[in-house]
Short mmCIF file of C-alpha atoms in Angstrom, two decimals:
data_model
loop_
_atom_site.label_atom_id
_atom_site.label_comp_id
_atom_site.label_asym_id
_atom_site.label_seq_id
_atom_site.Cartn_x
_atom_site.Cartn_y
_atom_site.Cartn_z
CA MET A 1 63.94 20.43 29.80
CA LEU A 2 61.63 21.66 27.04
CA LEU A 3 60.74 25.27 26.30
CA GLY A 4 57.96 26.17 23.91
CA LEU A 5 56.91 29.57 22.53
CA LEU A 6 54.20 29.48 19.89
CA ALA A 7 54.41 31.80 16.89
CA PHE A 8 53.52 31.30 13.24
CA ALA A 9 55.74 31.04 10.19
CA PRO A 10 54.80 30.02 6.63
CA ALA A 11 55.06 26.40 5.54
CA ALA A 12 57.42 25.02 2.91
CA ASN A 13 56.70 22.24 0.44
CA ALA A 14 59.12 19.58 -0.71
CA GLN A 15 59.52 15.84 -1.16
CA LEU A 16 62.40 13.62 -0.15
CA PRO A 17 65.45 14.23 -2.34
CA VAL A 18 66.95 11.26 -4.14
CA PRO A 19 70.70 11.20 -3.40
CA LEU A 20 73.27 10.06 -5.91
CA PRO A 21 75.38 7.03 -4.89
CA GLY A 22 77.83 8.08 -2.18
CA GLN A 23 76.30 11.54 -1.90
CA THR A 24 74.75 13.00 1.25
CA PRO A 25 71.52 14.77 0.29
CA ASP A 26 70.26 17.95 1.87
CA PRO A 27 67.58 17.43 4.52
CA PRO A 28 64.07 17.81 3.07
CA ALA A 29 62.27 21.08 3.62
CA ILE A 30 59.55 20.94 6.25
CA THR A 31 56.04 20.77 4.78
CA ALA A 32 54.21 21.38 8.06
CA PRO A 33 53.42 24.85 9.41
CA ILE A 34 56.27 25.95 11.65
CA PHE A 35 55.42 27.39 15.05
CA GLY A 36 58.02 28.21 17.60
CA PRO A 37 60.61 28.50 18.70
CA PHE A 38 60.82 25.28 20.68
CA ARG A 39 63.96 24.61 22.70
CA SER A 40 65.29 21.73 24.76
CA VAL A 41 68.37 20.46 26.55
CA LEU A 42 69.44 17.00 27.71
CA ALA A 43 71.29 17.21 31.01
CA GLN A 44 74.45 15.64 29.58
CA GLY A 45 74.15 14.79 25.90
CA GLU A 46 72.61 12.67 23.17
CA GLY A 47 75.31 10.00 23.22
CA GLN A 48 76.30 7.32 20.75
CA SER A 49 77.34 3.67 20.60
CA ILE A 50 80.95 3.38 21.66
CA SER A 51 83.90 1.66 20.01
CA ALA A 52 86.67 -0.37 21.62
CA SER A 53 88.95 2.68 21.54
CA ASP A 54 86.23 4.78 23.21
CA LEU A 55 85.90 2.24 26.02
CA ALA A 56 89.66 1.93 26.42
CA ALA A 57 90.05 5.72 26.66
CA ASN A 58 87.29 5.90 29.24
CA GLN A 59 88.85 3.22 31.41
CA ALA A 60 92.27 4.85 31.10
CA ASP A 61 91.43 8.43 32.03
CA GLY A 62 87.64 8.87 32.09
CA THR A 63 87.40 10.36 28.59
CA VAL A 64 83.98 10.07 26.94
CA PRO A 65 82.86 10.87 23.37
CA ASP A 66 81.83 14.48 22.83
CA THR A 67 78.17 13.55 22.30
CA PHE A 68 78.02 12.21 25.87
CA THR A 69 78.49 15.69 27.36
CA SER A 70 77.97 18.18 24.52
CA GLN A 71 74.85 19.65 26.16
CA GLN A 72 76.24 19.76 29.68
CA PRO A 73 77.50 23.36 29.40
CA LEU A 74 74.01 24.50 28.37
CA TYR A 75 72.43 22.77 31.32
CA VAL A 76 75.01 23.73 33.93
CA ASP A 77 75.61 27.34 32.94
CA ILE A 78 71.96 28.34 33.23
CA MET A 79 71.93 27.90 37.01
CA PRO A 80 74.04 30.98 37.91
CA ALA A 81 72.10 33.05 35.35
CA ALA A 82 68.61 31.92 36.34
CA ARG A 83 67.74 35.02 38.38
CA THR A 84 68.59 37.47 35.59
CA LEU A 85 67.50 35.38 32.60
CA LYS A 86 66.35 37.40 29.56
CA PRO A 87 64.71 36.14 26.34
CA PRO A 88 67.96 36.39 24.28
CA ASP A 89 69.68 34.16 26.86
CA LEU A 90 67.49 31.19 25.96
CA ASP A 91 69.56 30.47 22.87
CA ARG A 92 72.67 30.31 25.08
CA PHE A 93 71.26 27.69 27.42
CA TYR A 94 69.00 25.64 25.18
CA LYS A 95 69.25 24.19 21.70
CA ASP A 96 66.63 25.07 19.10
CA ILE A 97 64.45 22.07 18.21
CA THR A 98 61.97 23.97 16.06
CA PHE A 99 61.20 21.86 12.99
CA GLY A 100 63.96 21.92 10.41
CA GLU A 101 66.77 23.13 12.66
CA MET A 102 70.09 21.32 12.11
CA PRO A 103 72.66 22.78 14.56
CA GLY A 104 76.09 22.78 12.96
CA GLY A 105 74.75 21.30 9.73
CA VAL A 106 74.56 17.60 8.81
CA GLY A 107 77.04 15.51 10.78
CA SER A 108 76.07 12.07 9.43
CA TYR A 109 73.55 10.47 7.11
CA SER A 110 72.10 6.97 6.75
CA GLU A 111 69.26 5.34 4.86
CA PRO A 112 68.33 2.10 6.66
CA ILE A 113 65.49 1.30 4.27
CA ALA A 114 64.75 2.74 0.84
CA GLY A 115 62.84 6.00 1.24
CA ALA A 116 63.70 6.63 4.91
CA GLN A 117 66.47 9.09 5.74
CA ILE A 118 68.29 9.73 9.03
CA PHE A 119 70.28 12.94 9.37
CA ARG A 120 72.22 13.65 12.55
CA ASP A 121 73.18 17.22 13.28
CA LYS A 122 76.88 17.89 13.71
CA GLN A 123 76.69 19.84 16.96
CA PHE A 124 74.63 17.50 19.17
CA GLY A 125 74.14 14.24 17.24
CA MET A 126 70.32 14.39 17.38
CA ALA A 127 68.53 12.35 14.71
CA HIS A 128 66.23 14.06 12.18
CA ILE A 129 64.21 11.35 10.43
CA PHE A 130 62.17 11.65 7.22
CA SER A 131 60.00 9.27 5.20
CA GLU A 132 56.82 9.56 3.20
CA ASN A 133 55.72 6.10 4.35
CA ARG A 134 54.55 5.51 7.95
CA HIS A 135 55.97 1.98 8.20
CA ASP A 136 59.35 3.15 6.94
CA LEU A 137 59.36 6.15 9.29
CA MET A 138 58.77 3.89 12.32
CA PHE A 139 61.36 1.43 10.99
CA ALA A 140 63.88 4.27 10.77
CA VAL A 141 63.09 5.37 14.36
CA GLY A 142 63.90 1.87 15.58
CA TYR A 143 67.07 1.72 13.52
CA ALA A 144 68.26 5.18 14.59
CA THR A 145 67.59 4.41 18.26
CA ALA A 146 69.55 1.15 18.10
CA GLN A 147 72.27 2.86 16.08
CA GLU A 148 72.76 5.25 18.98
CA ARG A 149 71.71 3.38 22.14
CA LEU A 150 71.69 -0.37 21.46
CA PHE A 151 73.62 -1.44 24.54
CA LEU A 152 71.62 0.79 26.90
CA MET A 153 68.40 -0.57 25.39
CA ASP A 154 69.67 -4.09 25.96
CA ALA A 155 70.59 -3.37 29.58
CA LEU A 156 67.14 -1.87 30.17
CA ARG A 157 65.28 -4.83 28.65
CA HIS A 158 67.33 -7.25 30.77
CA THR A 159 66.56 -5.12 33.83
CA ALA A 160 62.83 -5.10 33.00
CA LYS A 161 62.67 -8.87 32.50
CA GLY A 162 64.80 -9.79 35.52
CA THR A 163 67.53 -11.30 33.34
CA LEU A 164 70.34 -8.77 33.85
CA ALA A 165 72.62 -11.51 35.20
CA GLY A 166 72.67 -12.88 31.66
CA LEU A 167 74.37 -9.64 30.59
CA THR A 168 76.47 -8.45 33.55
CA GLY A 169 77.01 -11.71 35.45
CA PRO A 170 76.12 -13.17 38.86
CA SER A 171 76.35 -9.84 40.72
CA ALA A 172 72.94 -8.95 39.21
CA ALA A 173 71.12 -12.02 40.60
CA GLU A 174 69.53 -10.29 43.61
CA GLY A 175 68.30 -7.36 41.51
CA ASP A 176 66.75 -9.79 39.04
CA ALA A 177 64.94 -11.60 41.85
CA VAL A 178 63.55 -8.30 43.18
CA GLN A 179 62.44 -7.25 39.71
CA LEU A 180 60.56 -10.53 39.19
CA THR A 181 58.74 -9.85 42.44
CA ASP A 182 57.69 -6.41 41.13
CA GLN A 183 57.05 -7.21 37.46
CA ASP A 184 56.38 -10.85 36.66
CA PHE A 185 55.01 -10.95 33.12
CA SER A 186 56.09 -13.79 30.85
CA ASP A 187 57.06 -13.17 27.22
CA GLU A 188 53.83 -14.86 26.21
CA GLU A 189 51.73 -12.53 28.37
CA LEU A 190 53.49 -9.43 27.08
CA THR A 191 53.18 -10.54 23.46
CA ALA A 192 49.49 -11.32 23.97
CA GLN A 193 48.94 -7.79 25.31
CA PHE A 194 50.57 -6.39 22.19
CA GLU A 195 48.63 -8.62 19.80
CA SER A 196 45.34 -7.68 21.47
CA LEU A 197 45.72 -3.97 20.66
CA PRO A 198 43.59 -4.04 17.47
CA GLN A 199 40.80 -5.95 19.17
CA ARG A 200 40.81 -3.73 22.25
CA LEU A 201 41.26 -0.33 20.58
CA GLY A 202 40.03 -0.80 17.02
CA ALA A 203 41.67 1.15 14.20
CA GLU A 204 43.81 3.17 16.59
CA GLY A 205 45.04 -0.03 18.24
CA GLN A 206 45.90 -1.49 14.83
CA ARG A 207 47.90 1.62 13.98
CA VAL A 208 49.87 1.42 17.23
CA HIS A 209 50.39 -2.31 16.68
CA ASP A 210 51.79 -1.72 13.20
CA ASP A 211 53.95 1.21 14.32
CA ILE A 212 55.59 -0.82 17.09
CA ALA A 213 56.07 -3.82 14.79
CA ALA A 214 57.88 -1.60 12.27
CA TYR A 215 59.92 -0.02 15.11
CA VAL A 216 61.03 -3.49 16.24
CA GLU A 217 61.92 -4.37 12.63
CA GLY A 218 64.21 -1.34 12.51
CA ILE A 219 65.90 -2.25 15.80
CA ASN A 220 66.53 -5.77 14.51
CA ALA A 221 67.94 -4.47 11.25
CA ARG A 222 70.62 -2.69 13.24
CA ILE A 223 71.19 -5.71 15.52
CA THR A 224 71.72 -7.87 12.42
CA GLU A 225 74.27 -5.38 11.10
CA VAL A 226 76.36 -5.19 14.27
CA ASN A 227 76.30 -8.94 14.82
CA ALA A 228 77.57 -9.43 11.26
CA ASN A 229 80.25 -6.76 11.59
CA PRO A 230 82.20 -6.88 14.88
CA ALA A 231 83.73 -3.48 14.10
CA GLU A 232 80.27 -1.92 14.54
CA LEU A 233 79.34 -3.92 17.64
CA PRO A 234 79.12 -1.62 20.71
CA ALA A 235 82.26 -2.25 22.74
CA GLU A 236 80.38 -3.21 25.90
CA TYR A 237 79.33 -6.50 24.30
CA PRO A 238 82.79 -8.04 23.74
CA ALA A 239 83.83 -6.70 27.14
CA LEU A 240 80.98 -8.69 28.70
CA GLY A 241 81.34 -11.71 26.42
CA THR A 242 77.87 -11.30 24.91
CA ARG A 243 76.05 -10.23 21.77
CA PRO A 244 72.62 -8.63 21.38
CA ASP A 245 69.76 -11.05 20.83
CA PRO A 246 66.98 -10.13 18.39
CA TRP A 247 64.54 -7.55 19.77
CA THR A 248 60.91 -8.58 20.32
CA VAL A 249 57.67 -6.73 20.97
CA SER A 250 57.71 -8.30 24.44
CA ASP A 251 61.02 -6.52 25.08
CA SER A 252 59.45 -3.14 24.30
CA ALA A 253 56.38 -4.04 26.37
CA ALA A 254 58.52 -5.10 29.35
CA LEU A 255 60.60 -1.93 29.11
CA ALA A 256 57.48 0.24 28.90
CA THR A 257 56.00 -1.57 31.91
CA LEU A 258 59.19 -0.99 33.91
CA LEU A 259 59.07 2.73 33.16
CA VAL A 260 55.34 3.07 33.83
CA THR A 261 55.64 1.34 37.20
CA GLN A 262 58.77 3.31 38.08
CA PHE A 263 57.28 6.72 37.32
CA THR A 264 53.58 6.31 38.03
CA VAL A 265 53.16 3.61 40.69
CA SER A 266 53.71 4.77 44.24
CA ASN A 267 53.05 3.93 47.86
CA GLY A 268 51.69 0.50 48.73
CA GLY A 269 53.57 -1.15 51.61
CA GLU A 270 50.47 -1.37 53.79
CA GLU A 271 52.15 -4.14 55.78
CA VAL A 272 54.91 -1.70 56.80
CA ASN A 273 52.28 0.89 57.72
CA ALA A 274 50.45 -1.68 59.88
CA LEU A 275 53.66 -2.53 61.74
CA LEU A 276 54.38 1.19 62.19
CA ARG A 277 50.95 1.75 63.75
CA GLN A 278 51.59 -1.06 66.19
CA ALA A 279 54.98 0.43 67.08
CA PHE A 280 53.32 3.80 67.82
CA LYS A 281 50.71 2.09 70.01
CA LYS A 282 53.43 0.28 71.92
CA ARG A 283 55.57 3.40 72.35
CA PHE A 284 52.94 6.09 73.06
CA GLY A 285 49.94 4.23 74.46
CA LYS A 286 46.58 6.04 74.31
CA SER A 287 48.03 9.12 72.57
CA TRP A 288 49.45 7.12 69.63
CA ARG A 289 46.87 8.23 67.04
CA LYS A 290 47.67 11.96 67.19
CA ARG A 291 51.40 11.33 67.02
CA TYR A 292 51.03 8.76 64.25
CA HIS A 293 48.90 11.02 62.03
CA ASP A 294 51.29 13.94 62.60
CA PHE A 295 54.14 11.69 61.49
CA ARG A 296 52.26 10.40 58.44
CA GLU A 297 51.33 13.90 57.19
CA ALA A 298 48.20 12.73 55.35
CA GLN A 299 46.13 15.71 54.13
CA ASP A 300 48.80 18.01 55.54
CA PRO A 301 47.34 21.55 55.54
CA GLU A 302 50.86 23.00 55.14
CA ALA A 303 51.63 20.97 52.00
CA ILE A 304 52.07 22.78 48.70
CA THR A 305 49.49 21.42 46.24
CA VAL A 306 48.70 21.92 42.56
CA SER A 307 45.05 20.89 42.74
CA ARG A 308 42.19 22.36 44.70
CA THR A 309 40.23 19.12 44.45
CA LYS A 310 40.68 16.77 47.40
CA SER A 311 41.31 13.09 46.69
CA PRO A 312 39.23 10.56 48.64
CA SER A 313 41.98 7.92 48.53
CA ASP A 314 42.78 8.46 52.22
CA ASN A 315 39.14 7.86 53.16
CA PRO A 316 38.41 4.31 52.00
CA GLY A 317 35.37 3.92 54.25
CA LYS A 318 34.61 1.48 57.03
CA VAL A 319 36.74 -1.63 57.29
CA LYS A 320 34.81 -4.84 56.73
CA PRO A 321 35.28 -7.32 59.59
CA GLY A 322 37.76 -10.08 58.78
CA LEU A 323 39.23 -8.35 55.73
CA ASN A 324 41.91 -6.23 57.38
CA ALA A 325 44.82 -8.48 58.37
CA ILE A 326 47.28 -7.04 60.87
CA PRO A 327 50.70 -8.76 60.74
CA ASP A 328 52.48 -9.75 63.92
CA GLU A 329 55.67 -7.94 64.81
CA GLY A 330 58.60 -9.65 63.08
CA SER A 331 56.39 -11.77 60.85
CA VAL A 332 56.85 -9.81 57.60
CA LYS A 333 59.70 -11.26 55.57
CA PRO A 334 60.72 -10.27 52.03
CA ARG A 335 60.27 -12.98 49.44
CA ASN A 336 63.39 -14.12 47.63
CA ALA A 337 62.51 -15.34 44.14
CA LEU A 338 66.01 -16.79 43.73
CA ILE A 339 65.85 -20.58 43.91
CA GLU A 340 69.31 -21.52 42.67
CA GLY A 341 72.33 -19.27 42.17
CA PRO A 342 75.04 -17.28 43.92
CA SER A 343 74.75 -16.37 47.60
CA ALA A 344 74.74 -12.74 48.72
CA GLU A 345 78.43 -13.05 49.58
CA GLN A 346 79.25 -14.51 46.16
CA GLN A 347 77.31 -11.73 44.42
CA ALA A 348 79.17 -9.07 46.42
CA ALA A 349 82.50 -10.70 45.58
CA ALA A 350 81.60 -10.82 41.88
CA ALA A 351 80.55 -7.15 41.92
CA ALA A 352 83.81 -6.11 43.56
CA LYS A 353 85.76 -7.50 40.60
CA LEU A 354 83.78 -5.57 38.01
CA PRO A 355 84.62 -2.18 36.49
CA ALA A 356 82.49 0.68 37.77
CA TRP A 357 80.61 0.98 34.45
CA VAL A 358 79.37 -2.61 34.77
CA ARG A 359 78.35 -2.18 38.40
CA SER A 360 76.37 0.92 37.41
CA LEU A 361 74.25 -1.21 35.08
CA ASN A 362 73.08 -3.27 38.04
CA GLY A 363 71.74 -0.05 39.56
CA LEU A 364 69.83 1.22 36.52
CA LYS A 365 66.39 0.70 38.04
CA ALA A 366 67.33 2.15 41.42
CA ALA A 367 68.71 5.27 39.70
CA ILE A 368 65.39 6.16 38.07
CA PRO A 369 63.44 8.52 40.36
CA HIS A 370 59.77 8.03 41.25
CA GLU A 371 58.66 11.67 41.30
CA GLU A 372 59.72 15.32 41.41
CA SER A 373 59.29 16.46 37.79
CA ASN A 374 58.18 20.07 37.33
CA ALA A 375 56.57 22.38 34.80
CA VAL A 376 55.60 26.05 34.56
CA MET A 377 52.95 27.06 32.03
CA VAL A 378 51.85 30.64 31.37
CA THR A 379 48.72 31.41 29.38
CA GLY A 380 48.89 33.88 26.52
CA LYS A 381 46.74 36.28 28.53
CA LEU A 382 49.71 36.86 30.85
CA THR A 383 52.55 37.18 28.32
CA PRO A 384 53.63 40.39 26.56
CA ASP A 385 53.05 39.08 23.02
CA GLY A 386 49.93 37.02 23.76
CA HIS A 387 51.60 33.67 23.04
CA PRO A 388 51.59 30.95 25.73
CA ILE A 389 54.92 29.88 27.23
CA ALA A 390 55.82 26.61 28.91
CA ALA A 391 59.00 25.46 30.65
CA MET A 392 58.91 21.76 31.41
CA GLY A 393 61.46 19.85 33.48
CA PRO A 394 60.88 16.09 33.59
CA GLN A 395 63.24 14.57 36.16
CA VAL A 396 64.73 11.22 35.17
CA SER A 397 68.02 11.57 37.10
CA TYR A 398 71.43 12.19 35.53
CA TYR A 399 73.14 9.91 33.04
CA SER A 400 75.98 10.40 30.60
CA PRO A 401 74.67 10.24 27.98
CA GLN A 402 71.17 11.11 29.15
CA ILE A 403 68.80 8.14 29.34
CA PHE A 404 66.43 9.86 26.90
CA SER A 405 66.97 9.63 23.15
CA GLU A 406 65.89 12.72 21.20
CA TYR A 407 64.76 12.87 17.57
CA GLU A 408 62.63 14.72 15.04
CA LEU A 409 60.14 12.87 12.78
CA HIS A 410 58.49 14.00 9.55
CA GLY A 411 56.33 12.16 7.06
CA ALA A 412 53.06 10.27 6.55
CA GLY A 413 51.12 12.95 8.44
CA ILE A 414 53.54 12.95 11.38
CA ASP A 415 55.46 16.05 12.45
CA VAL A 416 56.95 15.78 15.93
CA ALA A 417 60.18 16.25 17.87
CA GLY A 418 61.01 15.12 21.37
CA VAL A 419 62.48 12.49 23.63
CA ALA A 420 61.69 8.83 24.30
CA PHE A 421 63.10 6.02 26.37
CA PRO A 422 65.14 3.97 23.89
CA GLY A 423 63.51 0.65 23.08
CA ALA A 424 60.16 1.35 24.75
CA SER A 425 58.26 3.10 21.97
CA PRO A 426 58.74 4.93 18.67
CA TYR A 427 56.70 7.87 19.91
CA PRO A 428 58.27 10.87 21.65
CA LEU A 429 56.91 10.81 25.19
CA ILE A 430 57.83 14.46 25.80
CA GLY A 431 58.20 17.01 23.03
CA HIS A 432 56.27 19.14 20.57
CA ALA A 433 54.13 18.75 17.47
CA ILE A 434 53.12 21.54 15.11
CA ASP A 435 51.52 23.98 17.53
CA PHE A 436 51.68 22.48 20.99
CA ALA A 437 54.14 20.90 23.41
CA TRP A 438 53.68 18.38 26.23
CA SER A 439 55.57 16.88 29.13
CA GLY A 440 55.08 14.35 31.90
CA THR A 441 55.31 14.50 35.66
CA SER A 442 54.79 11.98 38.45
CA ALA A 443 52.95 12.99 41.57
CA ASN A 444 53.35 11.08 44.82
CA GLY A 445 49.90 9.50 44.78
CA ASP A 446 48.62 6.27 46.28
CA ASN A 447 47.75 3.84 43.51
CA ASN A 448 49.48 0.71 44.76
CA ASP A 449 48.03 -1.66 47.37
CA THR A 450 49.40 -4.68 49.22
CA PHE A 451 47.09 -7.63 49.86
CA VAL A 452 47.41 -10.56 52.23
CA GLU A 453 46.43 -14.00 51.01
CA LEU A 454 45.65 -17.00 53.21
CA LEU A 455 47.90 -19.89 52.20
CA CYS A 456 46.64 -23.45 51.92
CA ASN A 457 47.55 -26.87 50.52
CA GLU A 458 45.26 -28.55 48.00
CA ASP A 459 45.63 -31.90 49.81
CA GLY A 460 44.18 -30.37 52.96
CA SER A 461 47.41 -30.52 54.98
CA PRO A 462 48.36 -27.55 57.21
CA ALA A 463 49.76 -24.54 55.32
CA THR A 464 53.36 -23.42 55.72
CA GLU A 465 55.46 -20.55 54.33
CA LYS A 466 56.34 -22.86 51.42
CA SER A 467 52.73 -23.50 50.41
CA THR A 468 51.95 -22.62 46.79
CA SER A 469 48.16 -22.29 46.95
CA TYR A 470 45.78 -19.75 48.48
CA MET A 471 42.17 -19.54 49.61
CA TYR A 472 39.76 -17.85 47.21
CA LYS A 473 35.99 -17.83 47.81
CA GLY A 474 36.25 -20.89 50.00
CA ALA A 475 38.38 -22.94 47.61
CA CYS A 476 42.12 -23.69 47.66
CA LYS A 477 43.59 -22.47 44.36
CA PRO A 478 47.20 -22.84 43.15
CA PHE A 479 49.28 -19.74 42.47
CA THR A 480 50.19 -19.15 38.84
CA MET A 481 53.91 -19.88 38.78
CA ARG A 482 56.69 -20.01 36.19
CA ASP A 483 60.38 -20.78 36.22
CA GLN A 484 62.98 -18.46 34.72
CA GLU A 485 66.55 -19.51 34.05
CA VAL A 486 69.52 -17.31 33.20
CA THR A 487 73.07 -18.31 32.27
CA THR A 488 75.81 -15.85 33.16
CA PRO A 489 78.43 -14.96 30.52
CA THR A 490 82.15 -15.53 30.69
CA SER A 491 83.99 -12.39 29.71
CA PRO A 492 87.19 -10.37 30.08
CA VAL A 493 85.62 -8.45 32.97
CA SER A 494 84.13 -11.58 34.58
CA PRO A 495 86.22 -14.64 33.62
CA GLU A 496 84.45 -17.12 35.90
CA PRO A 497 82.76 -20.14 34.23
CA PRO A 498 79.11 -19.74 33.22
CA GLN A 499 76.63 -20.16 36.05
CA THR A 500 72.95 -21.09 35.89
CA ILE A 501 70.60 -18.95 37.97
CA LYS A 502 66.98 -19.94 38.59
#
């Protein structure tokens, strides 16, 4: 949740202080104009990488580090007070993220590269990052994110690439197969998309390219540190018998693609709709259309809408003969991308042996909602002091710590604070800059379509369900296919021998 109220305050001027060896410097003064206040709250807390003692305490009695839940009272306590909320109450239920705020003072300090400074506030553990050099600022964002959320980032990249079984074991095989059906980009394809940014978008694309490259450098700097020092390795890794591999730009691209498809792609499933229509015809006869359209609720006049402009997506025009395939009842079967690996029974048995925290990783994708964010924005014409107000509530479900990572960035012409999905991008996806704030929301639109292809065999033999070619403009063309192989780990929580899954 982000609250923004715009008001002006004078700017300060300062450069990064040079600390003495072993000394924690004071955070630099903010050189940008300060508008505000801006406030936010993460539903549970900022979080941190956990140690072996943290994990042991959690498994013993459910204890979690303070940063996992330090913002929960803010979030929970506002609900009973919502009806009588007054302006002074905002500081009770939200933390101040106006530039330069450091709740509780400096809790920790690190300098991952000369000239880039990371301060974490004592009360919430949020990172406040400063550098006069853009490359170093992005490097520090990557480092700070991995410092705080490395294991979660790793679980998300494995989820995005359909390789989670290589982290949590054979119980993740089915989820990996489903993910590869939804998002089947190879590392080479994802890297090529990244490398094409300058050519496609010019100077702006080059800047984004360089920012992400520096971000990945920072993530890898932290990965190198924890792999060299087991005491700093997040405790989930030894529990699972693994270590973090180097981060790549394809990892960030895959993670970003997962999140984009999860939050912005909706509907599809035309084959299910076609079968439903047939079921209505069979059940209700000549009156099926009225009943079917009432059930579907397309263009429902009673629906609450936020736009007065009608969308033509439900009026695609006349159907061209021969291009609208209607499946037979019982003919639609889900594709299983799993060629070799554990059966459904073996996966269930493996999952039953795992601690709850490992099983929850297998459900990361399913836990991310598709829609239902909200925002209220009031123009300055309708507020007592003439300043616009916005209350923004992006819904990404509940995690402890919250799946978002929150930080403040200053330097090289950048002044911003907000939240991002760890590992996907160095840029805050929701937050505020100098004099404006932004959020994101996902409507339940229809931007996903299902197509039917006519299978064939290049040798001219009759097609079967196992055929790997399709008809295109009168010619039989092979599907683009690739093999993916994952080896499961052997670990204290899953002591079975390694298994190869294809």
